[in-house]
Amino acid sequence: MEIIDPSEIMKGFRRVDLRAARADELRGALDNIRCVRARLDRVEAEVARRLETVTGTPERDVAKGAQRSNRHGGKVMARAAALAKTPELSDALEAGDLGGEHVDVFAKVLGALEGPVKSQLTEAAPSLIERAATSGSTPEEFAASLHAAAEQIAADGGISRLERQRRATRLRTWTDRATGMWRLSGSFDPESGARIHGRLEATMAALFATKTPSTAPTEAGEKQDHLRALALLTLTKGVGQFGSSSSSHRPTEATTTDESTEASESSGAGQFDEWDSYDSELTTPSKRFGRPECIVVIDTTSLGPDGNPTVDWGIPITIPWQRVEDLCRNATIRPVIVRDGAVIDADGELNLGRTTRLANRAQRRALRAVYAMCAVPGCTVAFDHTKPHHVHWWRHGGPTDFANLLPLCSKHHHAAHEGGWLLTLGPDRELTIELPTGQIMRTGPPRRRPAAA
């Protein structure tokens, strides 16, 4: 094995003065960084593979050399094995078209397959890798394409994959010695995940539609995580499956979890002094409380390999059509049909005019159907951690209509209100953002993508 020359790896990496660089120069620097990182991932895997022949603890040696965890060492060893079996992946890393995470995804997907499906997907791998490298696919998109190809080979609508996922369902609990917090981490099959997700979201809506506990953080994402944890506590006490018949705990069509809780916080009303104060109220049996709500987004823009529309359950999962009936039998179904980024059909009133400032639940469902994340290009904040923003501001006469609402994370909400960003929404939801510097960003109509595994 040749000695690694760092100058060769860094060749072509152009120096950039970050303080004076233009946007195109900074993007070029990121491209260079990606290429260097990919080549280093490849070299690290080659070193790890060689270590395997001269030492009995290659994982530990890799982890120590990189000053990383033993888990990193194991990941690098798995990369080395995948690259040795698939030279196309190694070539893609050398060219900087794919990175180490793509190799991890490839190894994980193939490792979960068996028999003819695994053999045929291995044969098809070169073309899938080339397609991912040419299109600049993210690791998540690469994983989705591999899973789609495997399911097409199996021709069983995803049932075999679901069975594998059920066997892989796990839940681990432990106490964090550093913080003293009891923690849990789970991995569930998509069908079970949709049930759990729906029950938690319904419980959150019932508990916190008009009230917010005083323990809740102010940051939107942290607040949602806190409320979700309290909902789980309530469900594990055996109360959540029944609930309260009190109307104060039932979600209304005129409120949303984020915005209604903001209103109660600003007025100082509805605060809880202790966690148990709301649990004690949830004693009257009611089938409505805790009943999962399935927001089914049916995208008819293009059909999947099985000839059916893409279906999104609000979390990044894929569920076979054959299991839809069982999943939805005990849930409240809220279908939203979209095509080319536009909402074709949805339950509830989507246009409230000037009757209320707060977006209702029907409008949030419709926004979720169109946007998986914050509407600002490149932002990765999930929709659940956004708030509906009036593009034409409410205090300037803007209506609470679907055509005037846009989901924004707290950072970009602040940019729109206090940062001088000017947002304009076109008839097909084309978004134009004019920054205080004069720079203009434009995006076409939002496009949903199949959920990545």
CSV table of C-alpha atoms in Angstrom, one decimal:
chain,number,residue,atom,x,y,z
A,1,MET,CA,0.0,0.0,0.0
A,2,GLU,CA,1.4,3.4,-1.0
A,3,ILE,CA,2.1,6.1,1.6
A,4,ILE,CA,-0.7,8.7,1.6
A,5,ASP,CA,0.4,12.1,0.3
A,6,PRO,CA,-1.9,14.8,1.8
A,7,SER,CA,-0.9,17.2,-1.0
A,8,GLU,CA,-2.3,14.9,-3.6
A,9,ILE,CA,-5.6,14.7,-1.7
A,10,MET,CA,-5.7,18.5,-1.4
A,11,LYS,CA,-4.8,19.1,-5.0
A,12,GLY,CA,-7.3,21.3,-6.7
A,13,PHE,CA,-8.6,22.6,-3.4
A,14,ARG,CA,-8.6,26.4,-4.1
A,15,ARG,CA,-7.9,28.8,-1.3
A,16,VAL,CA,-10.8,31.2,-0.6
A,17,ASP,CA,-10.8,34.4,1.5
A,18,LEU,CA,-14.0,33.7,3.5
A,19,ARG,CA,-14.3,37.3,4.6
A,20,ALA,CA,-14.5,38.7,1.0
A,21,ALA,CA,-15.8,35.6,-0.8
A,22,ARG,CA,-18.9,35.8,-3.0
A,23,ALA,CA,-21.7,33.4,-2.7
A,24,ASP,CA,-20.6,31.4,-5.8
A,25,GLU,CA,-17.0,31.2,-4.4
A,26,LEU,CA,-18.4,29.9,-1.1
A,27,ARG,CA,-20.5,27.3,-2.9
A,28,GLY,CA,-17.4,26.3,-4.8
A,29,ALA,CA,-15.5,25.9,-1.5
A,30,LEU,CA,-18.2,23.6,-0.3
A,31,ASP,CA,-17.9,21.5,-3.4
A,32,ASN,CA,-14.1,21.2,-2.8
A,33,ILE,CA,-14.7,20.2,0.8
A,34,ARG,CA,-17.1,17.5,-0.3
A,35,CYS,CA,-14.6,16.1,-2.7
A,36,VAL,CA,-11.8,16.1,-0.2
A,37,ARG,CA,-14.0,14.5,2.5
A,38,ALA,CA,-15.1,11.8,0.1
A,39,ARG,CA,-11.5,11.0,-0.9
A,40,LEU,CA,-10.5,10.9,2.8
A,41,ASP,CA,-13.4,8.6,3.5
A,42,ARG,CA,-12.1,6.2,0.9
A,43,VAL,CA,-8.5,6.4,2.2
A,44,GLU,CA,-9.7,5.8,5.7
A,45,ALA,CA,-11.5,2.7,4.6
A,46,GLU,CA,-8.5,1.4,2.8
A,47,VAL,CA,-6.3,1.9,5.9
A,48,ALA,CA,-8.9,0.1,8.0
A,49,ARG,CA,-9.0,-2.8,5.6
A,50,ARG,CA,-5.2,-3.1,5.7
A,51,LEU,CA,-5.3,-2.9,9.5
A,52,GLU,CA,-7.6,-5.9,9.5
A,53,THR,CA,-4.7,-8.0,8.1
A,54,VAL,CA,-2.1,-6.9,10.6
A,55,THR,CA,-4.0,-6.3,13.9
A,56,GLY,CA,-6.7,-8.1,15.8
A,57,THR,CA,-8.5,-4.9,16.9
A,58,PRO,CA,-8.9,-2.8,13.7
A,59,GLU,CA,-12.1,-1.1,14.9
A,60,ARG,CA,-10.4,0.0,18.1
A,61,ASP,CA,-7.3,1.2,16.2
A,62,VAL,CA,-9.4,3.2,13.7
A,63,ALA,CA,-11.4,4.8,16.5
A,64,LYS,CA,-8.3,5.7,18.5
A,65,GLY,CA,-6.5,7.1,15.4
A,66,ALA,CA,-9.5,9.3,14.5
A,67,GLN,CA,-10.1,10.2,18.2
A,68,ARG,CA,-13.7,8.9,17.7
A,69,SER,CA,-15.9,6.3,19.4
A,70,ASN,CA,-15.6,2.6,18.8
A,71,ARG,CA,-18.9,2.9,16.9
A,72,HIS,CA,-17.0,5.0,14.3
A,73,GLY,CA,-14.4,2.3,14.0
A,74,GLY,CA,-17.1,-0.3,13.3
A,75,LYS,CA,-18.7,1.9,10.8
A,76,VAL,CA,-15.4,2.4,8.9
A,77,MET,CA,-14.8,-1.3,8.9
A,78,ALA,CA,-18.3,-1.8,7.3
A,79,ARG,CA,-17.4,0.8,4.7
A,80,ALA,CA,-14.2,-0.9,3.9
A,81,ALA,CA,-16.1,-4.2,3.3
A,82,ALA,CA,-18.7,-2.6,1.1
A,83,LEU,CA,-16.1,-0.7,-1.0
A,84,ALA,CA,-14.1,-4.0,-1.5
A,85,LYS,CA,-17.2,-5.7,-2.9
A,86,THR,CA,-18.4,-2.8,-5.0
A,87,PRO,CA,-15.7,-1.0,-6.9
A,88,GLU,CA,-18.2,1.4,-8.4
A,89,LEU,CA,-18.7,2.9,-4.9
A,90,SER,CA,-14.9,3.3,-4.5
A,91,ASP,CA,-14.7,5.1,-7.8
A,92,ALA,CA,-17.6,7.4,-6.8
A,93,LEU,CA,-15.7,8.4,-3.6
A,94,GLU,CA,-12.5,9.0,-5.5
A,95,ALA,CA,-14.3,11.3,-7.8
A,96,GLY,CA,-16.1,13.1,-4.9
A,97,ASP,CA,-19.5,12.3,-6.4
A,98,LEU,CA,-20.6,10.3,-3.3
A,99,GLY,CA,-19.5,10.2,0.3
A,100,GLY,CA,-19.0,7.8,3.1
A,101,GLU,CA,-22.6,8.1,4.2
A,102,HIS,CA,-23.7,6.8,0.9
A,103,VAL,CA,-21.5,3.7,1.4
A,104,ASP,CA,-23.1,3.3,4.9
A,105,VAL,CA,-26.5,3.4,3.4
A,106,PHE,CA,-25.6,0.9,0.7
A,107,ALA,CA,-24.2,-1.6,3.2
A,108,LYS,CA,-27.2,-1.2,5.5
A,109,VAL,CA,-29.8,-1.8,2.8
A,110,LEU,CA,-28.0,-4.8,1.3
A,111,GLY,CA,-27.3,-6.2,4.7
A,112,ALA,CA,-31.0,-6.4,5.5
A,113,LEU,CA,-31.9,-8.3,2.3
A,114,GLU,CA,-31.8,-12.0,1.7
A,115,GLY,CA,-31.8,-14.5,-1.2
A,116,PRO,CA,-32.7,-13.6,-4.8
A,117,VAL,CA,-33.7,-10.0,-3.9
A,118,LYS,CA,-30.2,-9.3,-2.5
A,119,SER,CA,-28.5,-11.0,-5.5
A,120,GLN,CA,-30.5,-9.1,-8.1
A,121,LEU,CA,-30.1,-5.7,-6.2
A,122,THR,CA,-26.3,-6.3,-6.1
A,123,GLU,CA,-26.3,-6.9,-9.9
A,124,ALA,CA,-28.3,-3.6,-10.3
A,125,ALA,CA,-26.1,-1.7,-7.9
A,126,PRO,CA,-23.7,-0.2,-10.5
A,127,SER,CA,-26.5,1.5,-12.4
A,128,LEU,CA,-28.1,2.8,-9.2
A,129,ILE,CA,-24.8,4.1,-7.9
A,130,GLU,CA,-24.1,5.8,-11.2
A,131,ARG,CA,-27.6,7.4,-11.2
A,132,ALA,CA,-27.0,8.7,-7.6
A,133,ALA,CA,-23.6,10.0,-8.4
A,134,THR,CA,-24.8,11.8,-11.6
A,135,SER,CA,-27.9,13.4,-9.9
A,136,GLY,CA,-26.1,14.4,-6.7
A,137,SER,CA,-28.5,12.4,-4.5
A,138,THR,CA,-28.3,12.8,-0.7
A,139,PRO,CA,-27.8,9.6,1.3
A,140,GLU,CA,-31.5,9.6,2.2
A,141,GLU,CA,-32.5,9.8,-1.5
A,142,PHE,CA,-30.0,7.1,-2.3
A,143,ALA,CA,-31.5,4.9,0.4
A,144,ALA,CA,-35.0,5.5,-1.0
A,145,SER,CA,-33.9,4.5,-4.5
A,146,LEU,CA,-32.3,1.3,-3.2
A,147,HIS,CA,-35.4,0.4,-1.2
A,148,ALA,CA,-37.7,1.1,-4.2
A,149,ALA,CA,-35.5,-1.1,-6.4
A,150,ALA,CA,-35.6,-3.9,-3.9
A,151,GLU,CA,-39.4,-3.8,-3.5
A,152,GLN,CA,-39.8,-3.7,-7.3
A,153,ILE,CA,-37.6,-6.9,-7.5
A,154,ALA,CA,-39.6,-8.5,-4.8
A,155,ALA,CA,-42.9,-7.4,-6.4
A,156,ASP,CA,-44.8,-7.8,-3.2
A,157,GLY,CA,-45.8,-4.2,-2.5
A,158,GLY,CA,-43.4,-3.8,0.4
A,159,ILE,CA,-44.8,-6.6,2.5
A,160,SER,CA,-41.5,-8.5,2.8
A,161,ARG,CA,-39.7,-5.4,3.9
A,162,LEU,CA,-42.4,-4.7,6.5
A,163,GLU,CA,-41.9,-8.2,7.9
A,164,ARG,CA,-38.2,-7.6,8.2
A,165,GLN,CA,-38.8,-4.3,9.9
A,166,ARG,CA,-41.1,-6.0,12.4
A,167,ARG,CA,-38.4,-8.4,13.3
A,168,ALA,CA,-36.0,-5.5,13.8
A,169,THR,CA,-38.3,-3.6,16.2
A,170,ARG,CA,-36.4,-2.7,19.4
A,171,LEU,CA,-36.8,-0.5,22.5
A,172,ARG,CA,-33.8,0.2,24.8
A,173,THR,CA,-33.9,2.1,28.1
A,174,TRP,CA,-31.0,3.3,30.3
A,175,THR,CA,-29.9,5.9,32.7
A,176,ASP,CA,-27.6,8.6,31.5
A,177,ARG,CA,-24.9,8.8,34.2
A,178,ALA,CA,-23.8,12.3,33.3
A,179,THR,CA,-27.3,13.9,33.6
A,180,GLY,CA,-29.1,11.3,35.8
A,181,MET,CA,-32.0,11.3,33.2
A,182,TRP,CA,-33.8,8.1,32.3
A,183,ARG,CA,-33.6,7.7,28.5
A,184,LEU,CA,-35.2,5.5,25.9
A,185,SER,CA,-34.5,4.8,22.3
A,186,GLY,CA,-36.6,2.8,20.0
A,187,SER,CA,-36.8,1.5,16.4
A,188,PHE,CA,-40.2,0.4,15.2
A,189,ASP,CA,-41.6,-0.9,11.9
A,190,PRO,CA,-43.4,1.8,9.8
A,191,GLU,CA,-47.0,0.6,10.6
A,192,SER,CA,-46.3,0.6,14.4
A,193,GLY,CA,-44.5,3.9,14.1
A,194,ALA,CA,-47.5,5.5,12.4
A,195,ARG,CA,-49.8,4.2,15.2
A,196,ILE,CA,-47.5,5.5,17.9
A,197,HIS,CA,-47.0,8.9,16.1
A,198,GLY,CA,-50.7,9.3,15.6
A,199,ARG,CA,-51.6,8.5,19.2
A,200,LEU,CA,-48.9,10.9,20.5
A,201,GLU,CA,-50.0,13.8,18.2
A,202,ALA,CA,-53.7,13.3,19.2
A,203,THR,CA,-52.9,13.2,22.9
A,204,MET,CA,-50.8,16.4,22.5
A,205,ALA,CA,-53.6,18.2,20.7
A,206,ALA,CA,-56.2,17.1,23.4
A,207,LEU,CA,-54.0,18.1,26.4
A,208,PHE,CA,-52.5,21.3,25.1
A,209,ALA,CA,-55.0,22.8,22.7
A,210,THR,CA,-55.8,25.6,25.1
A,211,LYS,CA,-53.1,25.3,27.8
A,212,THR,CA,-49.4,25.0,28.0
A,213,PRO,CA,-47.5,23.7,31.1
A,214,SER,CA,-45.3,26.2,32.8
A,215,THR,CA,-42.4,23.7,32.3
A,216,ALA,CA,-42.4,24.0,28.5
A,217,PRO,CA,-39.4,25.6,26.8
A,218,THR,CA,-39.9,28.7,24.7
A,219,GLU,CA,-38.0,27.4,21.6
A,220,ALA,CA,-40.5,25.8,19.2
A,221,GLY,CA,-38.7,22.6,18.6
A,222,GLU,CA,-37.8,22.0,22.3
A,223,LYS,CA,-41.4,22.9,23.3
A,224,GLN,CA,-42.9,20.3,20.9
A,225,ASP,CA,-40.4,17.6,22.3
A,226,HIS,CA,-41.4,18.5,25.8
A,227,LEU,CA,-45.1,18.3,25.1
A,228,ARG,CA,-44.7,15.0,23.3
A,229,ALA,CA,-42.8,13.6,26.4
A,230,LEU,CA,-45.7,14.7,28.6
A,231,ALA,CA,-48.2,13.1,26.3
A,232,LEU,CA,-46.3,9.8,26.5
A,233,LEU,CA,-46.3,10.1,30.3
A,234,THR,CA,-50.0,10.5,30.3
A,235,LEU,CA,-50.5,7.6,28.0
A,236,THR,CA,-48.3,5.3,30.1
A,237,LYS,CA,-50.4,6.2,33.2
A,238,GLY,CA,-53.3,4.5,31.4
A,239,VAL,CA,-55.3,7.7,31.2
A,240,GLY,CA,-54.5,8.6,27.6
A,241,GLN,CA,-56.6,5.8,26.1
A,242,PHE,CA,-59.7,7.3,27.7
A,243,GLY,CA,-59.3,11.0,28.6
A,244,SER,CA,-61.5,13.8,29.6
A,245,SER,CA,-64.9,14.8,28.3
A,246,SER,CA,-64.2,18.3,29.3
A,247,SER,CA,-64.3,20.6,26.2
A,248,SER,CA,-61.3,22.5,27.5
A,249,HIS,CA,-59.1,19.5,26.5
A,250,ARG,CA,-60.5,18.9,23.1
A,251,PRO,CA,-58.8,20.4,20.1
A,252,THR,CA,-60.9,22.9,18.1
A,253,GLU,CA,-60.8,23.7,14.4
A,254,ALA,CA,-59.9,27.3,15.2
A,255,THR,CA,-56.6,26.6,17.0
A,256,THR,CA,-53.3,24.9,16.5
A,257,THR,CA,-51.0,23.5,19.2
A,258,ASP,CA,-48.2,26.1,18.5
A,259,GLU,CA,-50.2,29.2,18.0
A,260,SER,CA,-53.0,28.6,20.6
A,261,THR,CA,-50.4,27.9,23.3
A,262,GLU,CA,-48.6,31.1,22.3
A,263,ALA,CA,-51.8,33.0,22.8
A,264,SER,CA,-52.3,31.5,26.3
A,265,GLU,CA,-48.7,32.2,27.2
A,266,SER,CA,-48.9,35.8,26.2
A,267,SER,CA,-52.1,36.4,28.3
A,268,GLY,CA,-50.7,34.5,31.3
A,269,ALA,CA,-53.8,32.2,31.3
A,270,GLY,CA,-54.0,28.5,31.3
A,271,GLN,CA,-50.6,27.9,32.9
A,272,PHE,CA,-50.0,24.7,34.9
A,273,ASP,CA,-48.1,24.8,38.2
A,274,GLU,CA,-47.4,21.1,38.3
A,275,TRP,CA,-47.4,18.3,35.8
A,276,ASP,CA,-50.0,16.3,37.7
A,277,SER,CA,-52.5,19.1,37.6
A,278,TYR,CA,-53.7,18.2,34.2
A,279,ASP,CA,-53.4,14.4,34.6
A,280,SER,CA,-55.8,14.6,37.5
A,281,GLU,CA,-58.4,16.2,35.3
A,282,LEU,CA,-58.3,13.4,32.7
A,283,THR,CA,-60.6,10.9,34.4
A,284,THR,CA,-63.9,10.8,32.5
A,285,PRO,CA,-63.9,8.1,29.8
A,286,SER,CA,-64.0,9.4,26.3
A,287,LYS,CA,-63.2,7.5,23.2
A,288,ARG,CA,-62.1,10.7,21.4
A,289,PHE,CA,-59.1,11.4,23.6
A,290,GLY,CA,-55.9,9.8,22.5
A,291,ARG,CA,-57.5,8.5,19.3
A,292,PRO,CA,-54.8,8.7,16.6
A,293,GLU,CA,-55.4,11.0,13.7
A,294,CYS,CA,-53.9,9.9,10.3
A,295,ILE,CA,-53.1,12.8,8.0
A,296,VAL,CA,-52.9,10.9,4.8
A,297,VAL,CA,-51.3,13.0,2.0
A,298,ILE,CA,-52.1,11.4,-1.4
A,299,ASP,CA,-49.8,12.8,-4.1
A,300,THR,CA,-51.2,12.1,-7.5
A,301,THR,CA,-48.4,14.0,-9.3
A,302,SER,CA,-46.7,10.8,-10.3
A,303,LEU,CA,-47.4,7.1,-9.6
A,304,GLY,CA,-44.9,4.9,-7.8
A,305,PRO,CA,-43.5,1.6,-9.1
A,306,ASP,CA,-46.6,-0.3,-8.0
A,307,GLY,CA,-48.9,2.1,-10.0
A,308,ASN,CA,-50.3,3.8,-6.9
A,309,PRO,CA,-50.0,7.4,-5.8
A,310,THR,CA,-47.4,8.4,-3.3
A,311,VAL,CA,-48.8,8.3,0.3
A,312,ASP,CA,-47.2,10.3,3.1
A,313,TRP,CA,-48.2,9.6,6.7
A,314,GLY,CA,-46.6,12.7,8.2
A,315,ILE,CA,-43.5,10.9,9.3
A,316,PRO,CA,-40.7,9.6,7.0
A,317,ILE,CA,-42.0,6.0,6.5
A,318,THR,CA,-43.3,3.7,3.8
A,319,ILE,CA,-46.3,1.6,4.5
A,320,PRO,CA,-47.6,-1.1,2.0
A,321,TRP,CA,-51.0,-0.3,0.6
A,322,GLN,CA,-52.3,-3.7,1.8
A,323,ARG,CA,-51.8,-2.5,5.4
A,324,VAL,CA,-53.6,0.8,5.1
A,325,GLU,CA,-57.0,-0.6,6.0
A,326,ASP,CA,-55.8,-2.2,9.2
A,327,LEU,CA,-53.8,0.9,10.2
A,328,CYS,CA,-56.7,3.3,9.7
A,329,ARG,CA,-59.5,1.2,11.2
A,330,ASN,CA,-59.3,2.8,14.6
A,331,ALA,CA,-58.0,6.2,13.6
A,332,THR,CA,-59.6,9.5,12.5
A,333,ILE,CA,-58.7,9.8,8.8
A,334,ARG,CA,-57.8,13.2,7.4
A,335,PRO,CA,-57.0,12.8,3.7
A,336,VAL,CA,-55.4,15.6,1.7
A,337,ILE,CA,-55.0,15.1,-2.0
A,338,VAL,CA,-52.2,17.1,-3.8
A,339,ARG,CA,-51.0,17.4,-7.3
A,340,ASP,CA,-48.0,19.4,-8.6
A,341,GLY,CA,-47.7,21.0,-5.2
A,342,ALA,CA,-51.3,22.2,-5.1
A,343,VAL,CA,-54.0,21.0,-2.6
A,344,ILE,CA,-56.8,19.5,-4.7
A,345,ASP,CA,-59.0,18.3,-1.8
A,346,ALA,CA,-58.9,18.6,2.0
A,347,ASP,CA,-61.2,18.4,5.0
A,348,GLY,CA,-62.2,21.6,6.8
A,349,GLU,CA,-62.3,25.3,6.0
A,350,LEU,CA,-59.1,26.6,4.4
A,351,ASN,CA,-60.1,30.2,4.0
A,352,LEU,CA,-60.9,32.1,7.3
A,353,GLY,CA,-60.5,35.6,5.9
A,354,ARG,CA,-60.2,38.2,8.7
A,355,THR,CA,-62.3,36.3,11.2
A,356,THR,CA,-59.3,35.0,13.1
A,357,ARG,CA,-55.5,35.5,13.2
A,358,LEU,CA,-54.8,31.8,14.1
A,359,ALA,CA,-54.6,29.2,11.4
A,360,ASN,CA,-57.0,26.3,12.1
A,361,ARG,CA,-56.1,22.6,12.1
A,362,ALA,CA,-57.4,22.1,8.6
A,363,GLN,CA,-55.1,24.7,7.2
A,364,ARG,CA,-52.1,23.2,9.0
A,365,ARG,CA,-53.0,19.8,7.6
A,366,ALA,CA,-53.1,21.3,4.1
A,367,LEU,CA,-49.8,23.0,4.7
A,368,ARG,CA,-48.3,19.7,5.9
A,369,ALA,CA,-49.5,18.1,2.7
A,370,VAL,CA,-47.5,20.6,0.6
A,371,TYR,CA,-44.5,21.2,2.7
A,372,ALA,CA,-42.4,18.6,4.6
A,373,MET,CA,-40.2,21.3,6.1
A,374,CYS,CA,-39.8,25.0,6.6
A,375,ALA,CA,-40.7,26.7,3.2
A,376,VAL,CA,-37.4,28.6,3.0
A,377,PRO,CA,-35.1,26.8,0.4
A,378,GLY,CA,-32.4,24.7,2.1
A,379,CYS,CA,-33.9,24.8,5.6
A,380,THR,CA,-34.2,21.3,7.2
A,381,VAL,CA,-36.5,22.1,10.1
A,382,ALA,CA,-39.4,19.6,10.0
A,383,PHE,CA,-42.9,20.9,9.5
A,384,ASP,CA,-43.9,20.0,13.1
A,385,HIS,CA,-41.4,22.6,14.3
A,386,THR,CA,-42.8,25.4,12.1
A,387,LYS,CA,-45.6,28.0,12.5
A,388,PRO,CA,-48.0,29.3,9.9
A,389,HIS,CA,-46.8,32.7,8.7
A,390,HIS,CA,-49.0,35.3,7.1
A,391,VAL,CA,-47.1,36.3,3.9
A,392,HIS,CA,-49.3,39.5,3.7
A,393,TRP,CA,-49.0,40.3,7.4
A,394,TRP,CA,-52.1,40.1,9.5
A,395,ARG,CA,-51.6,43.5,11.0
A,396,HIS,CA,-51.4,44.9,7.5
A,397,GLY,CA,-54.7,43.5,6.5
A,398,GLY,CA,-53.7,40.0,5.4
A,399,PRO,CA,-56.3,37.2,5.5
A,400,THR,CA,-56.0,33.9,7.3
A,401,ASP,CA,-56.4,32.1,4.0
A,402,PHE,CA,-54.5,29.1,2.9
A,403,ALA,CA,-53.1,31.0,-0.1
A,404,ASN,CA,-51.6,33.6,2.4
A,405,LEU,CA,-50.0,31.1,4.8
A,406,LEU,CA,-46.5,29.6,4.7
A,407,PRO,CA,-44.8,27.3,7.3
A,408,LEU,CA,-41.6,28.9,8.7
A,409,CYS,CA,-39.3,27.8,11.4
A,410,SER,CA,-38.6,30.2,14.3
A,411,LYS,CA,-35.3,31.4,12.7
A,412,HIS,CA,-36.9,32.3,9.4
A,413,HIS,CA,-40.1,33.6,11.1
A,414,HIS,CA,-37.8,36.1,12.9
A,415,ALA,CA,-36.1,36.9,9.6
A,416,ALA,CA,-39.4,37.7,8.0
A,417,HIS,CA,-40.7,39.9,10.9
A,418,GLU,CA,-37.5,41.5,12.3
A,419,GLY,CA,-34.8,40.7,9.8
A,420,GLY,CA,-36.0,42.7,6.8
A,421,TRP,CA,-36.8,39.7,4.6
A,422,LEU,CA,-39.6,40.4,2.1
A,423,LEU,CA,-41.6,37.3,1.1
A,424,THR,CA,-43.9,37.0,-1.9
A,425,LEU,CA,-46.0,34.0,-2.7
A,426,GLY,CA,-47.2,33.4,-6.3
A,427,PRO,CA,-50.5,31.8,-7.4
A,428,ASP,CA,-48.8,28.3,-7.6
A,429,ARG,CA,-47.0,28.9,-4.3
A,430,GLU,CA,-43.8,30.1,-6.1
A,431,LEU,CA,-41.8,31.7,-3.3
A,432,THR,CA,-39.7,34.9,-3.8
A,433,ILE,CA,-37.5,36.1,-1.0
A,434,GLU,CA,-35.8,39.5,-1.2
A,435,LEU,CA,-33.0,39.9,1.4
A,436,PRO,CA,-32.0,43.3,2.9
A,437,THR,CA,-28.8,43.0,0.8
A,438,GLY,CA,-30.8,43.1,-2.4
A,439,GLN,CA,-30.2,39.4,-3.1
A,440,ILE,CA,-33.2,37.5,-4.4
A,441,MET,CA,-34.0,33.8,-3.9
A,442,ARG,CA,-36.7,32.2,-5.9
A,443,THR,CA,-38.2,28.7,-5.8
A,444,GLY,CA,-40.9,27.1,-7.9
A,445,PRO,CA,-44.0,25.4,-6.7
A,446,PRO,CA,-43.2,23.0,-3.8
A,447,ARG,CA,-42.7,19.4,-4.7
A,448,ARG,CA,-43.2,16.5,-2.4
A,449,ARG,CA,-40.7,13.6,-2.6
A,450,PRO,CA,-41.3,9.9,-1.6
A,451,ALA,CA,-40.4,9.4,2.0
A,452,ALA,CA,-36.8,8.2,2.5
A,453,ALA,CA,-36.1,5.2,4.7
